[in-house]
Coordinates of N, CA and C in Angstrom, one line a residue:
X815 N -23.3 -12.3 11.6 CA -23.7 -11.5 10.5 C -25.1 -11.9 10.2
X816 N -25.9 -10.5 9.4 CA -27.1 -11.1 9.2 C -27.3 -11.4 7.9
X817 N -28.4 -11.8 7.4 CA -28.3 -12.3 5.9 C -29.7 -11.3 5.4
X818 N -30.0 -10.0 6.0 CA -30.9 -9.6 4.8 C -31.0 -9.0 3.6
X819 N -29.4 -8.9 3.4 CA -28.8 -7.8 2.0 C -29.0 -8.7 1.1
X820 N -29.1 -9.5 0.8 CA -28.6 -10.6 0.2 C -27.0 -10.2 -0.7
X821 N -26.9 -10.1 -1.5 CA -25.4 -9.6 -2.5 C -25.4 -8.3 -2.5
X822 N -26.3 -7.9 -1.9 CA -25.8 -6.1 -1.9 C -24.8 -5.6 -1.0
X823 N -24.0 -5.1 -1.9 CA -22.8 -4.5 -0.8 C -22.7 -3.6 0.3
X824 N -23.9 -2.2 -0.5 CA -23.9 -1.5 1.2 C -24.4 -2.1 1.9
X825 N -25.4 -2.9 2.1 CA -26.0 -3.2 3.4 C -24.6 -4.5 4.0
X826 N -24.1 -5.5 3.0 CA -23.5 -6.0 3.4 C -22.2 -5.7 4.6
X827 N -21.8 -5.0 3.7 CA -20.3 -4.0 4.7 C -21.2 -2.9 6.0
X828 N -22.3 -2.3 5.9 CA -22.8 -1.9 7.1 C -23.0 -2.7 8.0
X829 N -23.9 -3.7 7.4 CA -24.3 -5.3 9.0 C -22.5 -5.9 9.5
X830 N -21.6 -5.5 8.8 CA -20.1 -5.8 9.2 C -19.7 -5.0 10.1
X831 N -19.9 -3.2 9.8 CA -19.2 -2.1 10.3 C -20.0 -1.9 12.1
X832 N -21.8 -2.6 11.8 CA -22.7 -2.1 12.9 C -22.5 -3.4 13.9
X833 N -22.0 -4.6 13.8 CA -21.6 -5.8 14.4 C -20.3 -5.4 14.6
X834 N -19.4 -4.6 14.7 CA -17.7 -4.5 15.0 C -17.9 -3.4 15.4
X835 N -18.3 -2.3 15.4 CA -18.3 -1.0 16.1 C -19.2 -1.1 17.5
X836 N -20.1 -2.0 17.4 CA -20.5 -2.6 18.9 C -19.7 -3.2 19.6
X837 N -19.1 -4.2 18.8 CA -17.9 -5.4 19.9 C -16.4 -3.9 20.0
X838 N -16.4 -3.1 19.4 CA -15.4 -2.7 19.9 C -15.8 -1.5 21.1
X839 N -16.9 -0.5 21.1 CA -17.1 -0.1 22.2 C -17.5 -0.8 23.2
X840 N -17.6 -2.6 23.3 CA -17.8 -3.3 24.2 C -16.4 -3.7 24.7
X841 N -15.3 -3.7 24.0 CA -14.1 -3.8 24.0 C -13.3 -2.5 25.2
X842 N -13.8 -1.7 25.3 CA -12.9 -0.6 25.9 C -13.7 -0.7 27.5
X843 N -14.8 -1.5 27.5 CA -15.7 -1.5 28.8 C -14.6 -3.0 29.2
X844 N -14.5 -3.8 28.8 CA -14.0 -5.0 28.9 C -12.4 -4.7 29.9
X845 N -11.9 -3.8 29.0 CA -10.0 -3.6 29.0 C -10.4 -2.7 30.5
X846 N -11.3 -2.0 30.6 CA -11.4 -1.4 32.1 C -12.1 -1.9 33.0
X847 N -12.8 -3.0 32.7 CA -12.9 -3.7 34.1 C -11.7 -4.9 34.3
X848 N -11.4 -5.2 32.7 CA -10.2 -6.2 33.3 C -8.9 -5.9 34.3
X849 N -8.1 -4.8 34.1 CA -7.3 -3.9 34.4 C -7.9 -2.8 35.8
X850 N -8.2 -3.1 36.7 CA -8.6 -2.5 37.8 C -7.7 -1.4 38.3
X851 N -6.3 -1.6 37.8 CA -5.6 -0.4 38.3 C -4.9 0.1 37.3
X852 N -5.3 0.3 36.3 CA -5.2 0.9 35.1 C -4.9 2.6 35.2
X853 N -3.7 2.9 34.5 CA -3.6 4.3 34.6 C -4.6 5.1 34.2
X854 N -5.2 6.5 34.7 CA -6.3 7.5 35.0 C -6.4 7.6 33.7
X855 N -5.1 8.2 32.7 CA -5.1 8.4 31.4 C -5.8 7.9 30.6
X856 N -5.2 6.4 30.6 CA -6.1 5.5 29.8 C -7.6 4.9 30.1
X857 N -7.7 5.3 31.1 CA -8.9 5.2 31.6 C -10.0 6.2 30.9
X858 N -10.1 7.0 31.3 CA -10.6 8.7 30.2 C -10.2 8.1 29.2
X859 N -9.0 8.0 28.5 CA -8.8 7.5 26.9 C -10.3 6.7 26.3
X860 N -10.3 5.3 27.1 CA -11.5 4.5 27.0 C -12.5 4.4 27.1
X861 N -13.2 5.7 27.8 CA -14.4 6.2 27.5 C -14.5 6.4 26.4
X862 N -13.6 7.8 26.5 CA -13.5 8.3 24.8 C -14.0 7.6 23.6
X863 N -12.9 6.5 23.6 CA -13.3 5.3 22.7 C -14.6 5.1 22.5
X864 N -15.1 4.6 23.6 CA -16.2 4.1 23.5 C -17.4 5.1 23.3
X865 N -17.3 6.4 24.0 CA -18.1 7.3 23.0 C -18.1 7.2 21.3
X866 N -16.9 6.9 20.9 CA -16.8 7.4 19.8 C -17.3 6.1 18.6
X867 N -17.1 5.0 19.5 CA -17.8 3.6 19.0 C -19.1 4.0 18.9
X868 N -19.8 4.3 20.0 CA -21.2 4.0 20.1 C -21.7 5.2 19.0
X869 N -21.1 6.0 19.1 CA -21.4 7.4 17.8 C -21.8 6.8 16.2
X870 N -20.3 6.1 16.3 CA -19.9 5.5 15.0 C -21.3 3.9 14.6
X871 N -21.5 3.4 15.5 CA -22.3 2.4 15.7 C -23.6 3.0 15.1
X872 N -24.3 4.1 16.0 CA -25.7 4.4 15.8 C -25.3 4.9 14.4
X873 N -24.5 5.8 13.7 CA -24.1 5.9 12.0 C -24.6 5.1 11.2
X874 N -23.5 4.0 12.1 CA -24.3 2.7 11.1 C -26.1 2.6 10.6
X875 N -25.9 2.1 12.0 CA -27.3 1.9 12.0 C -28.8 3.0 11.1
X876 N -28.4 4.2 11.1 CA -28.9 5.0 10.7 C -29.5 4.4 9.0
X877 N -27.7 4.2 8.8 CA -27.7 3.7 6.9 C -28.2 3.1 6.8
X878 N -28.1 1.9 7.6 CA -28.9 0.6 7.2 C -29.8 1.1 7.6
X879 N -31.3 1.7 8.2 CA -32.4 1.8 8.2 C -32.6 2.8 6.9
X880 N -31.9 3.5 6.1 CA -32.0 4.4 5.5 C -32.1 3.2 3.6
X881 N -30.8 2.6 4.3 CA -31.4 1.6 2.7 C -32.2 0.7 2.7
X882 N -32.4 0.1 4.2 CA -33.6 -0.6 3.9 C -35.0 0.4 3.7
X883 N -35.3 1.7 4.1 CA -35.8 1.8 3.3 C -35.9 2.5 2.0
X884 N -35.0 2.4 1.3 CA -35.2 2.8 -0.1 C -35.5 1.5 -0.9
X885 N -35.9 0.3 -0.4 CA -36.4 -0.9 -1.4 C -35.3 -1.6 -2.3
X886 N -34.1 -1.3 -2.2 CA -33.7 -1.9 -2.9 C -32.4 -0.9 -3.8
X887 N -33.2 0.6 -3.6 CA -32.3 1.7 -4.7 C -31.3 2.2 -4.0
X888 N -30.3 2.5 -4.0 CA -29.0 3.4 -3.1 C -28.4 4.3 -4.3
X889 N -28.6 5.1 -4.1 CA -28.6 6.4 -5.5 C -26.9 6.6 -5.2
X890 N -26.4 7.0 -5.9 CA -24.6 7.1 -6.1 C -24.3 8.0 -5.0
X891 N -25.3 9.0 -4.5 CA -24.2 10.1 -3.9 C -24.5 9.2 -2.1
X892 N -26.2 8.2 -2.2 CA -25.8 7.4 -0.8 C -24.9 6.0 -0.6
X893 N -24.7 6.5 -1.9 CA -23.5 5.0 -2.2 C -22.2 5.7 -1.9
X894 N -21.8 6.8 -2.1 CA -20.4 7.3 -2.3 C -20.7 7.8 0.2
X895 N -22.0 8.1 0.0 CA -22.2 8.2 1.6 C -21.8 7.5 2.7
X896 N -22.2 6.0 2.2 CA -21.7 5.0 3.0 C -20.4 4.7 2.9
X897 N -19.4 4.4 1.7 CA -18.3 4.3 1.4 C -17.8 5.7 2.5
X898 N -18.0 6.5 2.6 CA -17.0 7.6 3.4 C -17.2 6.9 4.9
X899 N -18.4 6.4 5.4 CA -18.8 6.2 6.5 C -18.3 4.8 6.7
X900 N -18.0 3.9 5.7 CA -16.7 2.6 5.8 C -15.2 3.3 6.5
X901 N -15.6 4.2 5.2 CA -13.8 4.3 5.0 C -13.3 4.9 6.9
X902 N -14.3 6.2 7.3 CA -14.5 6.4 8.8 C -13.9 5.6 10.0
X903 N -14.9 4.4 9.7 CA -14.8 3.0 10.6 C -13.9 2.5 10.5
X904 N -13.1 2.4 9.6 CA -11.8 1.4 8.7 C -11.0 2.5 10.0
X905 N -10.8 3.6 9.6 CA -9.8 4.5 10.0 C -9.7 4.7 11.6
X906 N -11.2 4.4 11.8 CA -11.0 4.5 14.0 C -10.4 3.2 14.3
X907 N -10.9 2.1 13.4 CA -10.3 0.7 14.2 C -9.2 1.1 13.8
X908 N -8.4 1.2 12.7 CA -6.7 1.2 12.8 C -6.0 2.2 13.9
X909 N -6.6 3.1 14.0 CA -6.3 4.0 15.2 C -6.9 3.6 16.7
X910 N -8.0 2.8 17.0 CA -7.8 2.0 18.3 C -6.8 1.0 18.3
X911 N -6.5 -0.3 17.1 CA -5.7 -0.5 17.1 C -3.7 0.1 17.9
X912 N -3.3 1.0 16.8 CA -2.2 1.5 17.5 C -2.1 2.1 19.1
X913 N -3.6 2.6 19.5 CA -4.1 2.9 21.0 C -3.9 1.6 22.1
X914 N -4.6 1.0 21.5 CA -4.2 -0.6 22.1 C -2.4 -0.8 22.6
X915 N -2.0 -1.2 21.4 CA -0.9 -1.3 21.3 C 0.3 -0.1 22.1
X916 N -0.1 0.7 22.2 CA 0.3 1.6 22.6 C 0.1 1.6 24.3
X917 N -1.1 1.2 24.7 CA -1.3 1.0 25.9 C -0.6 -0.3 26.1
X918 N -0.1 -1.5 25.6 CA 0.3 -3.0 25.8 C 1.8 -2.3 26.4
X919 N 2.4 -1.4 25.4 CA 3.9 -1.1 25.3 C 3.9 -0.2 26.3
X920 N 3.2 0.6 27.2 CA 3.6 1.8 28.5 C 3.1 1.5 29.4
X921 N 1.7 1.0 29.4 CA 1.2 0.8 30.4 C 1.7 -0.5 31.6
X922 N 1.9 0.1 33.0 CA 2.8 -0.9 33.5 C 1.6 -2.2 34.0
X923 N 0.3 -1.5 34.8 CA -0.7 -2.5 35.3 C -1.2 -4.0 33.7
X924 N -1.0 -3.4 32.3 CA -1.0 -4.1 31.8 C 0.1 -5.0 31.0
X925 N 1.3 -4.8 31.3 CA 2.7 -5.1 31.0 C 3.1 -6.2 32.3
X926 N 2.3 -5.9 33.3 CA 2.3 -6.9 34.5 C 1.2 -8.4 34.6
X927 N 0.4 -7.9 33.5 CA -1.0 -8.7 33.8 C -0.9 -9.5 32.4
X928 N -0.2 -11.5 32.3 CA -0.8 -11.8 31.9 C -2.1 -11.7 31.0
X929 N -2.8 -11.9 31.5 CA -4.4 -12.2 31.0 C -5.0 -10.8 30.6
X930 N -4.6 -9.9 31.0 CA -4.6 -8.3 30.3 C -4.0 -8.2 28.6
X931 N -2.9 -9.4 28.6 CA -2.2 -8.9 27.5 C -2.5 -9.8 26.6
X932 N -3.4 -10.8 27.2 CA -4.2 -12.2 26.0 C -5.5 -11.4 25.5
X933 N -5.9 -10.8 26.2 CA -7.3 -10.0 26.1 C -7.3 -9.0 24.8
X934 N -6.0 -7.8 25.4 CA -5.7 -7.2 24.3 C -5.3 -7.5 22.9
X935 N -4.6 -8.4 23.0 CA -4.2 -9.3 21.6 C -5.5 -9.9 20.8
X936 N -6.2 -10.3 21.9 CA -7.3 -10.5 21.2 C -8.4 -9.4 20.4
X937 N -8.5 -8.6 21.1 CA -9.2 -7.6 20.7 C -8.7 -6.4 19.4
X938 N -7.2 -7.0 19.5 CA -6.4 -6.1 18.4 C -7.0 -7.4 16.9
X939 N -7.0 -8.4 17.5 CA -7.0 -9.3 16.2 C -8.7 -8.9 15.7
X940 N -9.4 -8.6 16.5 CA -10.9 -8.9 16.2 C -11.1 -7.5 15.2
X941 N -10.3 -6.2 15.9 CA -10.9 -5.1 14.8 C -9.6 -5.1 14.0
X942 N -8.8 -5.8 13.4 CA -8.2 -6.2 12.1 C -9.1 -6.9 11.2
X943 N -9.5 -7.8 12.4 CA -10.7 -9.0 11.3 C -11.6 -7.6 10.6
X944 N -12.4 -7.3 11.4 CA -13.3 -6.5 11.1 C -12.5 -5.5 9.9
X945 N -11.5 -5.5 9.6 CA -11.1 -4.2 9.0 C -10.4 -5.3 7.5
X946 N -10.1 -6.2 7.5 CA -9.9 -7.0 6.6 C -11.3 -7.5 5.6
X947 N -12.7 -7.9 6.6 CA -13.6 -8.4 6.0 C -14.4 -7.2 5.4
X948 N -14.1 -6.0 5.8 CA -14.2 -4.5 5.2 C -14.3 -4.6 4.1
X949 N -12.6 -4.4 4.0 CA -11.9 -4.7 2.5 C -12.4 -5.3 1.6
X950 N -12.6 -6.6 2.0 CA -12.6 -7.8 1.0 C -14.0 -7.5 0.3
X951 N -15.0 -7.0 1.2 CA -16.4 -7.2 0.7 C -16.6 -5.6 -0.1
X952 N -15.5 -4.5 0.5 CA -15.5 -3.4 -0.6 C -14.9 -4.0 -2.0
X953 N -14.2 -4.4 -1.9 CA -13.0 -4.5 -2.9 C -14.1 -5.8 -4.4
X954 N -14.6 -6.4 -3.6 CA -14.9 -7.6 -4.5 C -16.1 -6.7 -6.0
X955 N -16.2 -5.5 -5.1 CA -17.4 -5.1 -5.9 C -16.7 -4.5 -7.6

Protein backbone atom coordinates (compact mmCIF):
# COMPACT_ATOMS: atom_id res chain seq x y z
CA UNK A 1 0.00 0.00 0.00
CA UNK A 2 0.99 3.51 -0.53
CA UNK A 3 1.00 6.20 2.13
CA UNK A 4 0.05 9.39 0.11
CA UNK A 5 -3.71 9.85 1.43
CA UNK A 6 -2.69 10.19 4.57
CA UNK A 7 -6.29 9.58 6.65
CA UNK A 8 -8.32 10.34 3.72
CA UNK A 9 -10.52 7.64 2.86
CA UNK A 10 -11.11 7.92 -0.87
CA UNK A 11 -7.75 7.90 -1.73
CA UNK A 12 -7.21 5.29 0.94
CA UNK A 13 -9.77 2.56 -0.21
CA UNK A 14 -8.73 3.45 -4.09
CA UNK A 15 -4.69 2.76 -3.42
CA UNK A 16 -6.58 -0.71 -1.91
CA UNK A 17 -9.14 -1.31 -4.87
CA UNK A 18 -5.96 -0.13 -7.65
CA UNK A 19 -3.41 -2.68 -5.78
CA UNK A 20 -6.14 -5.82 -5.83
CA UNK A 21 -7.75 -5.27 -9.13
CA UNK A 22 -4.16 -5.59 -10.54
CA UNK A 23 -3.22 -8.77 -8.44
CA UNK A 24 -6.41 -10.05 -9.49
CA UNK A 25 -6.27 -9.65 -13.32
CA UNK A 26 -2.71 -10.96 -12.73
CA UNK A 27 -4.51 -13.85 -11.06
CA UNK A 28 -6.46 -15.17 -14.06
CA UNK A 29 -3.03 -15.04 -16.29
CA UNK A 30 -1.49 -17.08 -13.42
CA UNK A 31 -4.66 -19.96 -13.15
CA UNK A 32 -4.01 -20.27 -17.11
CA UNK A 33 -0.58 -20.77 -17.26
CA UNK A 34 -0.72 -22.96 -14.18
CA UNK A 35 -3.40 -25.38 -15.58
CA UNK A 36 -2.12 -26.10 -19.19
CA UNK A 37 -5.00 -28.23 -19.94
CA UNK A 38 -7.58 -26.34 -18.64
CA UNK A 39 -11.08 -26.55 -20.09
CA UNK A 40 -11.57 -24.00 -23.49
CA UNK A 41 -14.53 -22.60 -21.34
CA UNK A 42 -12.73 -21.48 -18.69
CA UNK A 43 -10.14 -20.48 -20.52
CA UNK A 44 -12.28 -17.54 -22.54
CA UNK A 45 -13.93 -17.20 -18.98
CA UNK A 46 -10.39 -15.83 -17.84
CA UNK A 47 -9.70 -13.60 -20.27
CA UNK A 48 -12.85 -12.13 -19.67
CA UNK A 49 -11.85 -11.67 -16.12
CA UNK A 50 -9.05 -10.22 -16.81
CA UNK A 51 -10.45 -7.80 -19.24
CA UNK A 52 -12.72 -6.78 -16.80
CA UNK A 53 -9.87 -6.34 -13.97
CA UNK A 54 -7.77 -4.34 -16.13
CA UNK A 55 -11.04 -2.03 -16.97
CA UNK A 56 -11.83 -1.91 -13.35
CA UNK A 57 -8.07 -1.19 -12.42
CA UNK A 58 -7.54 1.83 -15.01
CA UNK A 59 -11.17 3.19 -13.05
CA UNK A 60 -9.30 3.17 -10.28
CA UNK A 61 -6.66 4.75 -11.29
CA UNK A 62 -8.52 7.41 -13.07
CA UNK A 63 -9.99 8.54 -9.34
CA UNK A 64 -7.05 8.59 -7.82
CA UNK A 65 -5.48 10.92 -10.38
CA UNK A 66 -8.78 12.80 -10.29
CA UNK A 67 -8.41 13.51 -6.33
CA UNK A 68 -5.17 13.98 -6.27
CA UNK A 69 -5.83 16.54 -8.28
CA UNK A 70 -8.48 18.30 -6.51
CA UNK A 71 -5.85 19.21 -3.58
CA UNK A 72 -7.33 17.84 -1.04
CA UNK A 73 -11.37 18.64 -1.87
CA UNK A 74 -13.71 15.53 -2.99
CA UNK A 75 -17.13 17.27 -3.37
CA UNK A 76 -20.04 14.75 -2.19
CA UNK A 77 -21.33 13.76 -5.54
CA UNK A 78 -17.22 12.50 -6.28
CA UNK A 79 -17.40 11.06 -2.98
CA UNK A 80 -20.80 9.30 -3.48
CA UNK A 81 -18.60 8.50 -7.20
CA UNK A 82 -16.06 6.54 -5.74
CA UNK A 83 -18.17 4.72 -3.13
CA UNK A 84 -20.24 3.25 -6.27
CA UNK A 85 -16.86 2.51 -8.00
CA UNK A 86 -15.85 0.51 -4.36
CA UNK A 87 -19.00 -0.91 -4.07
CA UNK A 88 -18.40 -2.18 -8.22
CA UNK A 89 -14.98 -3.74 -7.16
CA UNK A 90 -16.39 -5.24 -3.80
CA UNK A 91 -19.09 -6.90 -6.19
CA UNK A 92 -16.56 -8.37 -9.21
CA UNK A 93 -14.20 -9.86 -6.54
CA UNK A 94 -17.22 -11.73 -4.79
CA UNK A 95 -18.28 -12.84 -8.16
CA UNK A 96 -14.61 -13.97 -9.29
CA UNK A 97 -14.57 -15.40 -6.14
CA UNK A 98 -17.79 -17.92 -6.60
CA UNK A 99 -16.08 -18.28 -10.50
CA UNK A 100 -13.13 -19.60 -8.82
CA UNK A 101 -14.77 -21.79 -6.69
CA UNK A 102 -16.90 -22.89 -9.24
CA UNK A 103 -14.07 -23.81 -11.44
CA UNK A 104 -12.21 -25.85 -8.15
CA UNK A 105 -15.73 -27.83 -7.95
CA UNK A 106 -16.12 -28.91 -12.12
CA UNK A 107 -13.24 -28.47 -13.43
CA UNK A 108 -11.52 -31.97 -13.83
CA UNK A 109 -7.63 -30.70 -15.03
CA UNK A 110 -8.00 -28.62 -11.73
CA UNK A 111 -9.66 -31.23 -9.36
CA UNK A 112 -6.60 -33.38 -10.55
CA UNK A 113 -3.82 -30.90 -9.87
CA UNK A 114 -2.70 -30.54 -6.46
CA UNK A 115 -0.85 -27.26 -6.72
CA UNK A 116 -3.68 -25.88 -9.02
CA UNK A 117 -5.90 -26.19 -5.99
CA UNK A 118 -3.18 -24.50 -3.39
CA UNK A 119 -2.95 -21.64 -5.98
CA UNK A 120 -6.67 -21.17 -6.18
CA UNK A 121 -7.27 -21.17 -2.50
CA UNK A 122 -4.89 -18.87 -2.43
CA UNK A 123 -6.03 -16.41 -4.70
CA UNK A 124 -9.72 -16.86 -3.31
CA UNK A 125 -8.15 -15.73 0.14
CA UNK A 126 -6.28 -12.71 -1.43
CA UNK A 127 -9.61 -11.04 -3.06
CA UNK A 128 -11.53 -11.71 0.29
CA UNK A 129 -8.54 -9.92 1.91
CA UNK A 130 -9.01 -7.27 -0.49
CA UNK A 131 -12.77 -7.14 0.03
CA UNK A 132 -12.54 -7.25 3.85
CA UNK A 133 -9.86 -4.35 4.11
CA UNK A 134 -12.58 -2.58 1.69
CA UNK A 135 -14.97 -2.78 4.29
CA UNK A 136 -13.09 -2.02 7.24
CA UNK A 137 -11.55 1.25 5.81
CA UNK A 138 -15.25 2.16 4.31
CA UNK A 139 -17.00 1.39 7.37
CA UNK A 140 -14.44 3.15 9.97
CA UNK A 141 -15.50 6.51 8.34
Amino acid sequence: MQYYYGNQMPLRVLDEAEFWKHQEEEHTVVIRELVGNLEQEYIEALKEWEKAFAAAHHRVIRYIETVNRSNGYVSQALYQDILQLISFCLQQSEEFITFCRTMMAESEPISTNPTAQVVLNHIIVESEYFIGVAQTILYQQ
